[in-house]
């Protein structure tokens, strides 16, 4: 990795481990064994670093959640979608934890986030409609947009919800799996006779992984 990428990856790691609020550019530079001046050569400030991280987050969603092509079996896409969702929720969980504060400090990032969320909502809706067209779920147009909103809400607030329920406030990787189960439960409510067993099997897979999550505070 070049220096700029190292700064970004180290920042993600530190933000996830300690919380974005607790980490300054000095902490990031120290962790990399570089001077703050060297870091500022690549990034103006912490907000600049976070903007670049958001670009990676946005690119992950854009590249891993491709629209279902007409004629494809939409259900075959659902498992990979969920695996990519797991990766996203874990890799960028600091962003979900402190979203309001991060956006309040950077109006440019906030506008970019709002614009992208509208694109993402339409993307999720199209996936839902593709599942409907493949007779995996039975849902009308109005409920499709409401389900898209609910799915986005579940994903956006799952990790802070989990951290708030643990005295240590520490999130572990397995904590993401129960959130995936919740996503599948939302789909299950609209499942058809054709797909009910398939959705249950997929849900059982992630429920098994979720049960491995630590239960202690």
Coordinates of N, CA and C in Angstrom, one line a residue:
X1 N 0.8 -1.2 0.0 CA 0.0 0.0 0.0 C 0.9 1.3 0.0
X2 N 0.4 2.3 -0.7 CA 1.1 3.5 -0.6 C 0.7 4.2 0.7
X3 N 1.4 5.3 1.0 CA 1.2 6.0 2.3 C -0.2 6.5 2.5
X4 N -0.8 7.0 1.5 CA -2.2 7.5 1.6 C -3.2 6.3 2.0
X5 N -3.0 5.2 1.3 CA -3.9 4.0 1.6 C -3.6 3.5 3.0
X6 N -2.3 3.6 3.5 CA -2.0 3.1 4.8 C -2.7 4.0 5.9
X7 N -2.7 5.3 5.6 CA -3.4 6.2 6.5 C -4.8 5.9 6.6
X8 N -5.5 5.7 5.5 CA -6.9 5.4 5.5 C -7.2 4.1 6.2
X9 N -6.4 3.0 5.9 CA -6.7 1.7 6.6 C -6.4 1.8 8.1
X10 N -5.4 2.5 8.5 CA -5.1 2.6 9.9 C -6.2 3.4 10.6
X11 N -6.7 4.5 9.9 CA -7.7 5.3 10.5 C -9.0 4.4 10.7
X12 N -9.4 3.6 9.7 CA -10.5 2.8 9.9 C -10.4 1.8 11.1
X13 N -9.2 1.3 11.2 CA -8.9 0.3 12.3 C -9.0 1.1 13.7
X14 N -8.4 2.2 13.8 CA -8.4 3.0 15.0 C -9.8 3.5 15.3
X15 N -10.5 4.0 14.3 CA -11.9 4.5 14.6 C -12.8 3.3 15.0
X16 N -12.7 2.2 14.4 CA -13.5 1.0 14.8 C -13.1 0.6 16.3
X17 N -11.9 0.5 16.6 CA -11.4 0.0 17.9 C -11.7 1.0 19.0
X18 N -11.5 2.3 18.8 CA -11.6 3.2 19.9 C -12.8 4.2 19.8
X19 N -13.4 4.2 18.6 CA -14.4 5.2 18.4 C -13.9 6.4 17.6
X20 N -14.6 6.9 16.7 CA -14.1 8.0 15.8 C -13.8 9.3 16.7
X21 N -14.6 9.6 17.6 CA -14.4 10.8 18.5 C -13.1 10.8 19.2
X22 N -12.7 9.6 19.7 CA -11.5 9.5 20.5 C -10.2 9.6 19.7
X23 N -10.2 9.5 18.4 CA -9.0 9.4 17.6 C -8.8 10.7 16.9
X24 N -7.6 11.3 17.0 CA -7.2 12.5 16.3 C -6.2 12.1 15.2
X25 N -5.8 13.1 14.4 CA -4.8 12.9 13.4 C -3.5 12.6 14.1
X26 N -3.2 13.1 15.3 CA -2.0 12.8 16.0 C -1.9 11.3 16.3
X27 N -3.1 10.8 16.8 CA -3.1 9.3 17.1 C -2.8 8.5 15.8
X28 N -3.4 8.9 14.7 CA -3.2 8.2 13.5 C -1.8 8.2 13.0
X29 N -1.2 9.4 13.1 CA 0.2 9.6 12.7 C 1.1 8.7 13.6
X30 N 0.9 8.8 14.9 CA 1.7 8.0 15.9 C 1.6 6.5 15.6
X31 N 0.4 6.1 15.3 CA 0.2 4.6 15.1 C 1.0 4.2 13.8
X32 N 1.2 5.1 12.9 CA 1.9 4.8 11.7 C 3.4 5.1 11.8
X33 N 3.8 5.7 12.9 CA 5.2 6.1 13.1 C 5.6 7.2 12.2
X34 N 4.7 8.1 11.9 CA 5.1 9.3 11.0 C 4.8 10.5 11.8
X35 N 5.3 11.6 11.3 CA 5.0 12.9 11.9 C 3.6 13.4 11.5
X36 N 3.0 14.3 12.3 CA 1.7 14.8 11.9 C 1.8 15.6 10.6
X37 N 3.0 16.3 10.4 CA 3.2 17.0 9.2 C 3.2 16.2 7.9
X38 N 3.7 15.0 8.1 CA 3.7 14.0 6.9 C 2.3 13.6 6.6
X39 N 1.5 13.4 7.7 CA 0.1 13.0 7.5 C -0.7 14.1 6.8
X40 N -0.4 15.4 7.2 CA -1.1 16.5 6.6 C -0.7 16.8 5.1
X41 N 0.4 16.2 4.7 CA 0.8 16.3 3.3 C -0.2 15.5 2.5
X42 N -0.8 14.4 3.0 CA -1.7 13.6 2.3 C -3.2 14.0 2.5
X43 N -3.5 14.4 3.7 CA -4.8 14.8 4.1 C -4.9 16.1 4.9
X44 N -5.8 17.0 4.6 CA -5.9 18.3 5.2 C -6.2 18.1 6.7
X45 N -7.1 17.2 7.1 CA -7.5 17.1 8.5 C -8.3 15.7 8.6
X46 N -8.8 15.5 9.8 CA -9.5 14.2 10.0 C -10.8 14.1 9.1
X47 N -11.4 15.2 8.9 CA -12.6 15.2 8.1 C -12.3 14.7 6.6
X48 N -11.1 15.2 6.2 CA -10.7 14.8 4.8 C -10.5 13.3 4.8
X49 N -9.9 12.7 5.8 CA -9.7 11.2 5.9 C -11.1 10.5 5.9
X50 N -12.0 11.0 6.7 CA -13.3 10.4 6.7 C -14.1 10.5 5.4
X51 N -13.9 11.6 4.7 CA -14.5 11.7 3.3 C -14.0 10.5 2.4
X52 N -12.7 10.3 2.5 CA -12.1 9.2 1.7 C -12.6 7.8 2.1
X53 N -12.8 7.7 3.4 CA -13.3 6.4 3.9 C -14.8 6.3 3.4
X54 N -15.5 7.3 3.4 CA -16.9 7.3 3.0 C -16.9 6.9 1.5
X55 N -16.0 7.4 0.7 CA -15.9 7.0 -0.7 C -15.7 5.5 -0.9
X56 N -14.9 4.9 0.0 CA -14.7 3.4 0.0 C -16.0 2.7 0.4
X57 N -16.7 3.2 1.4 CA -18.0 2.7 1.8 C -19.0 2.7 0.7
X58 N -19.0 3.9 0.0 CA -20.0 4.0 -1.1 C -19.6 3.1 -2.3
X59 N -18.3 3.0 -2.6 CA -17.9 2.1 -3.7 C -18.2 0.6 -3.4
X60 N -18.1 0.2 -2.1 CA -18.4 -1.1 -1.7 C -19.9 -1.4 -2.0
X61 N -20.7 -0.5 -1.6 CA -22.1 -0.7 -1.9 C -22.5 -0.7 -3.4
X62 N -21.8 0.1 -4.1 CA -22.0 0.2 -5.5 C -21.6 -1.0 -6.3
X63 N -20.5 -1.6 -5.9 CA -19.9 -2.7 -6.6 C -20.4 -4.1 -6.1
X64 N -20.8 -4.2 -4.9 CA -21.2 -5.5 -4.4 C -22.7 -5.7 -4.4
X65 N -23.5 -4.7 -4.7 CA -24.9 -4.9 -4.8 C -25.4 -4.5 -6.2
X66 N -24.9 -5.2 -7.2 CA -25.3 -5.0 -8.6 C -26.7 -5.3 -8.8
X67 N -27.4 -4.6 -9.6 CA -28.8 -5.0 -9.9 C -28.9 -6.4 -10.5
X68 N -30.0 -7.1 -10.2 CA -30.3 -8.4 -10.7 C -30.7 -8.3 -12.2
X69 N -30.0 -9.0 -13.1 CA -30.3 -8.9 -14.5 C -31.5 -9.8 -14.8
X70 N -32.3 -9.2 -15.7 CA -33.6 -9.9 -16.0 C -33.3 -11.4 -16.5
X71 N -34.0 -12.3 -16.0 CA -33.7 -13.7 -16.3 C -32.9 -14.5 -15.3
X72 N -32.2 -13.7 -14.5 CA -31.4 -14.3 -13.4 C -32.3 -14.8 -12.3
X73 N -31.9 -15.8 -11.6 CA -32.6 -16.3 -10.4 C -32.2 -15.3 -9.2
X74 N -33.1 -14.5 -8.9 CA -32.8 -13.4 -7.9 C -32.3 -14.0 -6.5
X75 N -32.9 -15.2 -6.2 CA -32.5 -15.8 -4.9 C -31.0 -16.1 -4.8
X76 N -30.4 -16.5 -6.0 CA -29.0 -16.8 -6.0 C -28.1 -15.6 -5.7
X77 N -28.7 -14.4 -5.8 CA -27.9 -13.2 -5.5 C -28.1 -12.9 -4.0
X78 N -29.1 -13.4 -3.4 CA -29.4 -13.0 -2.0 C -28.3 -13.3 -1.0
X79 N -27.7 -14.6 -1.1 CA -26.7 -15.0 -0.2 C -25.4 -14.1 -0.4
X80 N -24.9 -13.9 -1.6 CA -23.8 -13.0 -1.8 C -24.1 -11.6 -1.3
X81 N -25.3 -11.1 -1.5 CA -25.7 -9.8 -1.0 C -25.5 -9.7 0.5
X82 N -26.0 -10.7 1.2 CA -25.9 -10.7 2.7 C -24.5 -10.9 3.1
X83 N -23.7 -11.6 2.5 CA -22.2 -11.8 2.8 C -21.5 -10.4 2.7
X84 N -21.9 -9.7 1.6 CA -21.3 -8.4 1.4 C -21.8 -7.4 2.4
X85 N -23.0 -7.5 2.8 CA -23.6 -6.7 3.8 C -22.9 -6.9 5.1
X86 N -22.6 -8.1 5.5 CA -21.9 -8.5 6.7 C -20.5 -7.8 6.7
X87 N -19.8 -7.9 5.6 CA -18.5 -7.3 5.5 C -18.6 -5.8 5.6
X88 N -19.6 -5.2 5.0 CA -19.7 -3.7 5.1 C -20.0 -3.2 6.5
X89 N -21.0 -3.9 7.2 CA -21.4 -3.5 8.6 C -20.2 -3.7 9.5
X90 N -19.4 -4.7 9.3 CA -18.2 -4.9 10.2 C -17.1 -3.9 9.9
X91 N -16.8 -3.8 8.7 CA -15.6 -3.0 8.3 C -15.8 -1.5 8.6
X92 N -17.0 -1.0 8.5 CA -17.2 0.4 8.7 C -18.1 0.7 9.9
X93 N -18.1 -0.1 10.9 CA -19.1 0.1 12.0 C -18.9 1.4 12.7
X94 N -17.7 2.0 12.7 CA -17.5 3.2 13.4 C -18.4 4.3 12.8
X95 N -18.6 4.2 11.5 CA -19.4 5.2 10.8 C -20.9 5.2 11.2
X96 N -21.4 4.0 11.4 CA -22.8 3.8 11.9 C -22.9 4.3 13.4
X97 N -21.8 4.1 14.2 CA -21.9 4.4 15.6 C -22.0 5.9 15.8
X98 N -21.3 6.7 15.0 CA -21.2 8.1 15.3 C -21.7 8.9 14.1
X99 N -22.7 8.4 13.4 CA -23.1 9.0 12.1 C -23.5 10.4 12.2
X100 N -24.4 10.7 13.2 CA -25.0 12.1 13.3 C -23.9 13.1 13.5
X101 N -23.0 12.8 14.4 CA -21.9 13.7 14.8 C -20.9 13.9 13.6
X102 N -20.6 12.8 12.9 CA -19.7 12.9 11.8 C -20.3 13.8 10.7
X103 N -21.6 13.6 10.4 CA -22.2 14.4 9.3 C -22.4 15.9 9.8
X104 N -22.6 16.1 11.0 CA -22.9 17.5 11.5 C -21.6 18.3 11.4
X105 N -20.4 17.7 11.4 CA -19.2 18.5 11.3 C -18.8 18.8 9.9
X106 N -19.4 18.1 8.9 CA -19.0 18.3 7.5 C -20.2 18.4 6.6
X107 N -20.5 19.6 6.2 CA -21.7 19.8 5.4 C -21.6 19.1 4.0
X108 N -20.3 19.2 3.5 CA -20.1 18.5 2.2 C -20.3 17.0 2.2
X109 N -19.8 16.4 3.3 CA -20.0 15.0 3.5 C -21.5 14.7 3.7
X110 N -22.1 15.5 4.4 CA -23.6 15.3 4.7 C -24.4 15.3 3.4
X111 N -24.1 16.3 2.6 CA -24.8 16.3 1.3 C -24.5 15.1 0.4
X112 N -23.3 14.7 0.4 CA -22.9 13.5 -0.3 C -23.6 12.2 0.3
X113 N -23.7 12.2 1.6 CA -24.4 11.0 2.2 C -25.9 11.0 1.9
X114 N -26.5 12.2 2.0 CA -27.9 12.3 1.7 C -28.2 11.9 0.2
X115 N -27.4 12.4 -0.7 CA -27.6 12.0 -2.1 C -27.4 10.5 -2.3
X116 N -26.4 10.0 -1.7 CA -26.1 8.5 -1.9 C -27.2 7.7 -1.3
X117 N -27.7 8.1 -0.1 CA -28.7 7.3 0.5 C -30.0 7.2 -0.4
X118 N -30.3 8.3 -1.1 CA -31.4 8.2 -2.0 C -31.2 7.3 -3.1
X119 N -29.9 7.3 -3.7 CA -29.6 6.3 -4.7 C -29.6 4.9 -4.1
X120 N -29.2 4.7 -2.9 CA -29.1 3.4 -2.3 C -30.6 2.9 -2.0
X121 N -31.4 3.8 -1.6 CA -32.8 3.4 -1.4 C -33.4 2.8 -2.7
X122 N -33.2 3.5 -3.8 CA -33.7 3.0 -5.1 C -33.1 1.6 -5.5
X123 N -31.8 1.5 -5.1 CA -31.1 0.3 -5.4 C -31.7 -0.9 -4.6
X124 N -31.9 -0.7 -3.3 CA -32.5 -1.7 -2.5 C -33.9 -2.0 -3.0
X125 N -34.7 -1.0 -3.3 CA -36.0 -1.2 -3.9 C -36.0 -2.1 -5.1
X126 N -35.1 -1.9 -6.0 CA -35.0 -2.7 -7.2 C -34.6 -4.1 -6.9
X127 N -33.8 -4.3 -5.9 CA -33.5 -5.7 -5.5 C -34.7 -6.4 -5.0
X128 N -35.5 -5.7 -4.2 CA -36.8 -6.2 -3.7 C -37.7 -6.6 -4.8
X129 N -37.8 -5.7 -5.8 CA -38.7 -5.9 -6.9 C -38.2 -7.1 -7.8
X130 N -36.9 -7.3 -7.9 CA -36.4 -8.4 -8.6 C -36.7 -9.7 -7.9
X131 N -36.7 -9.7 -6.5 CA -37.1 -10.9 -5.8 C -38.6 -11.2 -5.9
X132 N -39.3 -10.1 -6.0 CA -40.7 -10.3 -6.3 C -41.0 -10.9 -7.7
X133 N -40.3 -10.3 -8.7 CA -40.5 -10.8 -10.0 C -40.0 -12.3 -10.2
X134 N -39.1 -12.7 -9.3 CA -38.7 -14.1 -9.3 C -39.6 -15.0 -8.4
X135 N -40.6 -14.4 -7.9 CA -41.6 -15.1 -7.0 C -40.9 -15.6 -5.8
X136 N -39.9 -14.9 -5.3 CA -39.3 -15.2 -4.0 C -40.1 -14.6 -2.9
X137 N -40.6 -13.4 -3.1 CA -41.4 -12.7 -2.2 C -42.7 -12.2 -2.9
X138 N -43.7 -11.9 -2.2 CA -44.9 -11.4 -2.7 C -45.1 -10.0 -2.0
X139 N -45.0 -8.9 -2.8 CA -45.1 -7.6 -2.2 C -45.5 -6.6 -3.3
X140 N -46.3 -5.6 -2.9 CA -46.8 -4.6 -3.8 C -45.8 -3.4 -3.9
X141 N -46.0 -2.5 -4.8 CA -45.1 -1.4 -5.0 C -44.9 -0.5 -3.8
X142 N -46.0 -0.2 -3.1 CA -45.9 0.7 -1.9 C -45.1 0.0 -0.8
X143 N -45.4 -1.3 -0.5 CA -44.7 -2.0 0.5 C -43.3 -2.2 0.2
X144 N -42.9 -2.3 -1.1 CA -41.5 -2.5 -1.5 C -40.7 -1.3 -1.1
X145 N -41.2 -0.1 -1.2 CA -40.4 1.1 -0.8 C -40.3 1.1 0.7
X146 N -41.4 0.7 1.4 CA -41.4 0.7 2.9 C -40.4 -0.3 3.4
X147 N -40.4 -1.5 2.7 CA -39.4 -2.5 3.1 C -38.0 -2.1 2.9
X148 N -37.8 -1.4 1.8 CA -36.4 -0.9 1.5 C -36.0 0.1 2.6
X149 N -36.9 1.0 3.1 CA -36.6 1.9 4.2 C -36.2 1.1 5.4
X150 N -37.1 0.1 5.7 CA -36.9 -0.7 7.0 C -35.6 -1.5 6.9
X151 N -35.2 -2.0 5.8 CA -34.0 -2.8 5.7 C -32.8 -1.8 5.9
X152 N -32.9 -0.6 5.3 CA -31.8 0.4 5.5 C -31.7 0.8 7.0
X153 N -32.8 1.0 7.6 CA -32.8 1.3 9.0 C -32.2 0.2 9.9
X154 N -32.5 -1.0 9.6 CA -32.0 -2.1 10.4 C -30.5 -2.2 10.3
X155 N -30.0 -2.0 9.0 CA -28.5 -2.1 8.8 C -27.8 -0.9 9.4
X156 N -28.4 0.3 9.3 CA -27.7 1.5 9.8 C -27.6 1.6 11.3
X157 N -28.6 1.0 12.0 CA -28.6 1.2 13.5 C -28.3 -0.1 14.2
X158 N -28.0 -1.2 13.5 CA -27.8 -2.5 14.2 C -26.5 -2.4 15.1
X159 N -25.4 -2.0 14.6 CA -24.2 -2.0 15.4 C -24.2 -1.1 16.6
X160 N -24.7 0.1 16.5 CA -24.8 0.9 17.8 C -25.8 0.3 18.7
X161 N -26.8 -0.4 18.2 CA -27.8 -1.1 19.1 C -27.1 -2.2 19.9
X162 N -26.3 -3.0 19.2 CA -25.6 -4.0 19.8 C -24.6 -3.5 20.9
X163 N -23.8 -2.5 20.5 CA -22.8 -1.9 21.4 C -23.5 -1.3 22.7
X164 N -24.7 -0.7 22.5 CA -25.4 -0.1 23.6 C -25.9 -1.2 24.6
X165 N -26.1 -2.4 24.1 CA -26.6 -3.5 25.0 C -25.5 -4.2 25.7
X166 N -24.3 -3.9 25.5 CA -23.1 -4.5 26.1 C -22.4 -3.6 27.0
X167 N -22.2 -3.9 28.3 CA -21.6 -3.0 29.3 C -20.2 -2.5 28.8
X168 N -19.5 -3.4 28.2 CA -18.1 -3.0 27.7 C -18.2 -2.1 26.5
X169 N -19.3 -2.1 25.8 CA -19.5 -1.3 24.6 C -18.6 -1.7 23.4
X170 N -18.1 -3.0 23.5 CA -17.2 -3.5 22.5 C -18.0 -4.3 21.5
X171 N -17.8 -4.1 20.2 CA -18.5 -4.9 19.2 C -17.5 -5.9 18.7
X172 N -18.0 -7.2 18.5 CA -17.2 -8.2 17.9 C -17.8 -8.6 16.6
X173 N -17.0 -9.3 15.8 CA -17.4 -9.5 14.4 C -18.7 -10.3 14.3
X174 N -18.8 -11.3 15.3 CA -20.0 -12.2 15.2 C -21.3 -11.4 15.6
X175 N -21.2 -10.2 16.1 CA -22.4 -9.4 16.5 C -23.1 -9.0 15.2
X176 N -22.5 -9.0 14.1 CA -23.2 -8.6 12.8 C -24.2 -9.7 12.4
X177 N -23.9 -10.9 12.7 CA -24.8 -12.0 12.2 C -26.3 -11.9 12.7
X178 N -26.5 -11.6 13.9 CA -27.9 -11.4 14.3 C -28.6 -10.3 13.5
X179 N -27.9 -9.3 13.1 CA -28.5 -8.2 12.2 C -28.9 -8.8 10.9
X180 N -28.0 -9.7 10.3 CA -28.4 -10.3 9.1 C -29.6 -11.2 9.2
X181 N -29.7 -11.9 10.4 CA -30.9 -12.7 10.7 C -32.2 -11.8 10.7
X182 N -32.0 -10.6 11.2 CA -33.2 -9.6 11.2 C -33.6 -9.2 9.8
X183 N -32.6 -9.0 9.0 CA -32.8 -8.7 7.6 C -33.6 -9.8 6.9
X184 N -33.2 -11.1 7.1 CA -33.8 -12.2 6.5 C -35.2 -12.4 7.1
X185 N -35.4 -12.1 8.4 CA -36.7 -12.2 9.0 C -37.7 -11.2 8.3
X186 N -37.2 -10.0 7.9 CA -38.1 -9.1 7.2 C -38.5 -9.7 5.8
X187 N -37.5 -10.3 5.1 CA -37.9 -10.9 3.8 C -38.8 -12.1 4.1
X188 N -38.6 -12.8 5.1 CA -39.4 -14.0 5.4 C -40.9 -13.7 5.5
X189 N -41.2 -12.5 6.0 CA -42.6 -12.1 6.2 C -43.3 -12.0 4.8
X190 N -42.5 -11.8 3.8 CA -43.1 -11.7 2.4 C -42.9 -12.9 1.6
X191 N -42.3 -14.0 2.2 CA -41.9 -15.1 1.4 C -43.1 -15.8 0.7
X192 N -42.9 -16.5 -0.4 CA -43.9 -17.2 -1.1 C -43.8 -18.7 -0.8
X193 N -44.8 -19.5 -1.2 CA -44.7 -20.9 -0.9 C -43.5 -21.5 -1.6
X194 N -43.1 -20.9 -2.8 CA -42.0 -21.4 -3.5 C -40.7 -21.2 -2.8
X195 N -40.6 -20.1 -2.0 CA -39.3 -19.7 -1.5 C -39.2 -19.9 0.0
X196 N -40.2 -20.2 0.7 CA -40.2 -20.2 2.2 C -39.1 -21.1 2.7
X197 N -39.0 -22.3 2.2 CA -37.9 -23.2 2.7 C -36.5 -22.7 2.5
X198 N -36.3 -22.1 1.3 CA -35.0 -21.5 0.9 C -34.6 -20.4 1.9
X199 N -35.6 -19.5 2.1 CA -35.3 -18.4 3.0 C -35.1 -18.9 4.4
X200 N -35.8 -19.9 4.9 CA -35.6 -20.5 6.2 C -34.2 -21.1 6.3
X201 N -33.8 -21.8 5.3 CA -32.5 -22.4 5.3 C -31.4 -21.3 5.4
X202 N -31.5 -20.2 4.6 CA -30.6 -19.2 4.6 C -30.6 -18.5 6.0
X203 N -31.8 -18.3 6.5 CA -31.9 -17.7 7.9 C -31.2 -18.6 8.9
X204 N -31.4 -19.9 8.8 CA -30.8 -20.8 9.8 C -29.3 -20.8 9.7
X205 N -28.8 -20.6 8.6 CA -27.3 -20.5 8.4 C -26.8 -19.3 9.2
X206 N -27.4 -18.2 9.1 CA -26.9 -17.0 9.8 C -27.3 -17.0 11.3
X207 N -28.4 -17.7 11.6 CA -28.7 -17.8 13.0 C -27.7 -18.7 13.7
X208 N -27.2 -19.7 13.1 CA -26.2 -20.5 13.7 C -24.9 -19.7 13.9
X209 N -24.6 -18.9 13.0 CA -23.4 -18.0 13.2 C -23.7 -17.0 14.3
X210 N -24.9 -16.5 14.3 CA -25.3 -15.5 15.3 C -25.2 -16.1 16.7
X211 N -25.5 -17.3 16.9 CA -25.5 -18.0 18.2 C -24.0 -18.1 18.7
X212 N -23.1 -18.0 17.9 CA -21.7 -18.0 18.3 C -21.2 -16.7 18.9
X213 N -22.1 -15.6 18.7 CA -21.7 -14.3 19.3 C -21.7 -14.4 20.8
X214 N -20.7 -13.7 21.4 CA -20.6 -13.7 22.9 C -21.9 -13.1 23.5
X215 N -22.3 -13.7 24.6 CA -23.5 -13.2 25.3 C -23.2 -12.4 26.5
X216 N -21.9 -12.5 27.0 CA -21.5 -11.8 28.2 C -21.3 -10.3 27.9
X217 N -21.5 -9.4 28.9 CA -21.3 -8.0 28.7 C -19.9 -7.6 28.5

